[in-house]
PDB file of C-alpha atoms in Angstrom:
ATOM      1  CA  UNK P   1       9.391 -34.875  31.390  1.00 91.00           C
ATOM      2  CA  UNK P   2       9.755 -32.192  28.754  1.00 93.00           C
ATOM      3  CA  UNK P   3       9.362 -28.511  29.532  1.00 95.00           C
ATOM      4  CA  UNK P   4       8.261 -26.077  26.821  1.00 96.00           C
ATOM      5  CA  UNK P   5       8.660 -22.311  27.055  1.00 95.00           C
ATOM      6  CA  UNK P   6       7.140 -20.146  24.347  1.00 95.00           C
ATOM      7  CA  UNK P   7       7.784 -16.547  23.402  1.00 94.00           C
ATOM      8  CA  UNK P   8       7.203 -14.124  20.573  1.00 95.00           C
ATOM      9  CA  UNK P   9       3.488 -13.483  20.362  1.00 93.00           C
ATOM     10  CA  UNK P  10       1.981 -10.027  20.155  1.00 97.00           C
ATOM     11  CA  UNK P  11      -0.062  -7.551  18.178  1.00 98.00           C
ATOM     12  CA  UNK P  12       0.746  -6.830  14.552  1.00 98.00           C
ATOM     13  CA  UNK P  13      -1.003  -5.213  11.617  1.00 98.00           C
ATOM     14  CA  UNK P  14      -2.175  -7.265   8.690  1.00 98.00           C
ATOM     15  CA  UNK P  15       0.692  -7.924   6.315  1.00 98.00           C
ATOM     16  CA  UNK P  16       3.232  -7.862   9.113  1.00 98.00           C
ATOM     17  CA  UNK P  17       5.443 -10.568  10.554  1.00 98.00           C
ATOM     18  CA  UNK P  18       6.058 -12.282  13.874  1.00 98.00           C
ATOM     19  CA  UNK P  19       8.372 -15.045  14.979  1.00 98.00           C
ATOM     20  CA  UNK P  20       7.389 -17.498  17.686  1.00 98.00           C
ATOM     21  CA  UNK P  21       9.953 -19.484  19.637  1.00 98.00           C
ATOM     22  CA  UNK P  22       9.515 -22.627  21.703  1.00 97.00           C
ATOM     23  CA  UNK P  23      12.378 -23.931  23.829  1.00 96.00           C
ATOM     24  CA  UNK P  24      12.153 -27.576  24.859  1.00 96.00           C
ATOM     25  CA  UNK P  25      14.282 -28.972  27.656  1.00 94.00           C
ATOM     26  CA  UNK P  26      14.330 -32.081  29.800  1.00 92.00           C
ATOM     27  CA  UNK P  27      13.919 -35.569  28.359  1.00 91.00           C
ATOM     28  CA  UNK P  28      14.648 -34.555  24.789  1.00 90.00           C
ATOM     29  CA  UNK P  29      15.118 -38.160  23.676  1.00 89.00           C
ATOM     30  CA  UNK P  30      11.330 -38.551  23.899  1.00 90.00           C
ATOM     31  CA  UNK P  31      10.680 -35.960  21.179  1.00 92.00           C
ATOM     32  CA  UNK P  32      10.058 -37.126  17.638  1.00 93.00           C
ATOM     33  CA  UNK P  33       8.527 -33.919  16.335  1.00 95.00           C
ATOM     34  CA  UNK P  34       7.606 -30.420  17.407  1.00 97.00           C
ATOM     35  CA  UNK P  35       4.866 -28.245  16.120  1.00 97.00           C
ATOM     36  CA  UNK P  36       2.605 -25.287  16.562  1.00 98.00           C
ATOM     37  CA  UNK P  37      -1.152 -25.429  17.011  1.00 98.00           C
ATOM     38  CA  UNK P  38      -3.552 -22.529  17.302  1.00 98.00           C
ATOM     39  CA  UNK P  39      -6.975 -21.978  18.738  1.00 98.00           C
ATOM     40  CA  UNK P  40      -9.185 -19.029  17.919  1.00 96.00           C
ATOM     41  CA  UNK P  41     -12.201 -18.133  20.079  1.00 92.00           C
ATOM     42  CA  UNK P  42     -15.066 -20.521  19.451  1.00 94.00           C
ATOM     43  CA  UNK P  43     -12.985 -22.780  17.239  1.00 96.00           C
ATOM     44  CA  UNK P  44     -11.205 -26.064  17.672  1.00 97.00           C
ATOM     45  CA  UNK P  45      -7.465 -26.224  18.099  1.00 97.00           C
ATOM     46  CA  UNK P  46      -5.793 -26.888  14.758  1.00 97.00           C
ATOM     47  CA  UNK P  47      -2.333 -27.907  13.669  1.00 97.00           C
ATOM     48  CA  UNK P  48      -0.503 -25.027  12.005  1.00 98.00           C
ATOM     49  CA  UNK P  49       2.919 -26.500  11.289  1.00 98.00           C
ATOM     50  CA  UNK P  50       5.028 -29.447  12.378  1.00 97.00           C
ATOM     51  CA  UNK P  51       8.635 -30.460  11.922  1.00 97.00           C
ATOM     52  CA  UNK P  52       9.844 -34.021  12.329  1.00 94.00           C
ATOM     53  CA  UNK P  53      13.125 -35.317  13.623  1.00 87.00           C
ATOM     54  CA  UNK P  54      14.321 -35.987  10.094  1.00 88.00           C
ATOM     55  CA  UNK P  55      13.506 -32.437   9.010  1.00 90.00           C
ATOM     56  CA  UNK P  56      10.294 -32.996   7.075  1.00 95.00           C
ATOM     57  CA  UNK P  57       7.566 -30.421   7.629  1.00 97.00           C
ATOM     58  CA  UNK P  58       3.794 -30.203   7.417  1.00 96.00           C
ATOM     59  CA  UNK P  59       1.629 -27.090   7.171  1.00 97.00           C
ATOM     60  CA  UNK P  60      -2.076 -26.437   7.232  1.00 96.00           C
ATOM     61  CA  UNK P  61      -3.162 -25.177   3.838  1.00 94.00           C
ATOM     62  CA  UNK P  62      -4.065 -21.675   4.976  1.00 96.00           C
ATOM     63  CA  UNK P  63      -0.486 -20.859   6.036  1.00 97.00           C
ATOM     64  CA  UNK P  64       1.505 -22.526   3.251  1.00 97.00           C
ATOM     65  CA  UNK P  65       3.844 -20.054   1.646  1.00 97.00           C
ATOM     66  CA  UNK P  66       3.496 -17.617   4.542  1.00 98.00           C
ATOM     67  CA  UNK P  67       4.705 -19.531   7.611  1.00 98.00           C
ATOM     68  CA  UNK P  68       7.948 -21.452   8.048  1.00 98.00           C
ATOM     69  CA  UNK P  69       8.815 -23.819  10.866  1.00 98.00           C
ATOM     70  CA  UNK P  70      12.436 -24.555  11.717  1.00 97.00           C
ATOM     71  CA  UNK P  71      14.265 -26.154  14.589  1.00 96.00           C
ATOM     72  CA  UNK P  72      17.650 -25.831  16.201  1.00 95.00           C
ATOM     73  CA  UNK P  73      19.106 -28.518  18.421  1.00 92.00           C
ATOM     74  CA  UNK P  74      21.905 -28.768  20.920  1.00 89.00           C
ATOM     75  CA  UNK P  75      22.582 -31.249  23.666  1.00 88.00           C
ATOM     76  CA  UNK P  76      20.520 -29.367  26.248  1.00 92.00           C
ATOM     77  CA  UNK P  77      17.720 -27.804  24.272  1.00 94.00           C
ATOM     78  CA  UNK P  78      15.599 -27.955  21.153  1.00 95.00           C
ATOM     79  CA  UNK P  79      14.154 -24.679  19.949  1.00 96.00           C
ATOM     80  CA  UNK P  80      11.367 -24.587  17.383  1.00 97.00           C
ATOM     81  CA  UNK P  81      10.680 -21.372  15.519  1.00 98.00           C
ATOM     82  CA  UNK P  82       7.600 -20.353  13.596  1.00 98.00           C
ATOM     83  CA  UNK P  83       8.260 -17.472  11.228  1.00 98.00           C
ATOM     84  CA  UNK P  84       4.931 -15.941  10.289  1.00 98.00           C
ATOM     85  CA  UNK P  85       4.855 -13.548   7.328  1.00 98.00           C
ATOM     86  CA  UNK P  86       2.027 -11.740   5.531  1.00 98.00           C
ATOM     87  CA  UNK P  87      -0.158 -12.197   8.572  1.00 98.00           C
ATOM     88  CA  UNK P  88      -3.913 -11.958   8.194  1.00 98.00           C
ATOM     89  CA  UNK P  89      -6.638 -11.159  10.733  1.00 97.00           C
ATOM     90  CA  UNK P  90      -7.778 -14.771  10.490  1.00 97.00           C
ATOM     91  CA  UNK P  91      -4.414 -15.832  11.902  1.00 98.00           C
ATOM     92  CA  UNK P  92      -5.461 -14.314  15.226  1.00 98.00           C
ATOM     93  CA  UNK P  93      -5.419 -17.040  17.873  1.00 98.00           C
ATOM     94  CA  UNK P  94      -3.583 -18.435  20.851  1.00 98.00           C
ATOM     95  CA  UNK P  95      -0.633 -20.400  19.502  1.00 98.00           C
ATOM     96  CA  UNK P  96       0.527 -23.465  21.403  1.00 98.00           C
ATOM     97  CA  UNK P  97       3.822 -25.259  21.049  1.00 98.00           C
ATOM     98  CA  UNK P  98       3.696 -29.055  21.071  1.00 97.00           C
ATOM     99  CA  UNK P  99       6.383 -31.689  21.439  1.00 97.00           C
ATOM    100  CA  UNK P 100       5.398 -35.276  20.810  1.00 94.00           C
ATOM    101  CA  UNK P 101       7.021 -38.695  20.819  1.00 90.00           C
ATOM    102  CA  UNK P 102       6.727 -41.270  18.075  1.00 88.00           C
ATOM    103  CA  UNK P 103       5.192 -44.042  20.168  1.00 89.00           C
ATOM    104  CA  UNK P 104       1.415 -44.307  20.203  1.00 88.00           C
ATOM    105  CA  UNK P 105      -0.534 -46.436  22.691  1.00 90.00           C
ATOM    106  CA  UNK P 106      -4.206 -47.131  21.947  1.00 91.00           C
ATOM    107  CA  UNK P 107      -4.240 -44.226  19.550  1.00 90.00           C
ATOM    108  CA  UNK P 108      -2.786 -41.761  22.035  1.00 89.00           C
ATOM    109  CA  UNK P 109       0.785 -40.446  21.862  1.00 89.00           C
ATOM    110  CA  UNK P 110       2.741 -41.850  24.763  1.00 89.00           C
ATOM    111  CA  UNK P 111       4.616 -38.591  25.194  1.00 92.00           C
ATOM    112  CA  UNK P 112       2.742 -35.387  24.415  1.00 94.00           C
ATOM    113  CA  UNK P 113       3.739 -32.009  25.850  1.00 96.00           C
ATOM    114  CA  UNK P 114       2.229 -28.545  25.476  1.00 97.00           C
ATOM    115  CA  UNK P 115       3.390 -25.022  26.056  1.00 96.00           C
ATOM    116  CA  UNK P 116       1.355 -22.435  27.907  1.00 95.00           C
ATOM    117  CA  UNK P 117       0.231 -20.641  24.756  1.00 96.00           C
ATOM    118  CA  UNK P 118       1.038 -17.227  23.347  1.00 97.00           C
ATOM    119  CA  UNK P 119      -1.455 -14.764  21.912  1.00 97.00           C
ATOM    120  CA  UNK P 120      -1.096 -13.582  18.328  1.00 98.00           C
ATOM    121  CA  UNK P 121      -3.420 -10.775  17.294  1.00 98.00           C
ATOM    122  CA  UNK P 122      -3.503  -9.427  13.748  1.00 98.00           C
ATOM    123  CA  UNK P 123      -5.379  -6.190  13.251  1.00 97.00           C
ATOM    124  CA  UNK P 124      -6.968  -5.259   9.940  1.00 93.00           C
TER     125      UNK P 124
END
C-alpha cells in the first residue's frame, strides 16, 4: 500500500501563489509517477500536472507557465510539490494528489492511490 498525505491548500487572491505538498510513504517501489488532479464543483476531475520517475512532466494547457511540479525522493518517502503562481479564480477546486504504478491491467492501473484532497480557493 501507498499512503498519501497532502498539505498546502488555502485561500489566496488572484495573482497570488500557493504550494501544495504530497508525501507518499509505504510501498514506494510501486510508484511510477505522481501527479495532481483537481475537481471544481459541477466539473469532472482533470489532470493538472504529472511527473514521471525519469523526471519528465506533463501539464494541462491552462496551467502551463504558471504551475510547476517537482519531486523529492529519499529511501522512506517521496514528496511531490505543486508550485502554483499567478493563480486565477478558475483555478479554484479541490486538488488531489495521485500516485500511480506503470502496470496497467485491462486498461486500469494496477496500483493507483489518491490523497484526501485539499481545497484551493482563489478570490477575484
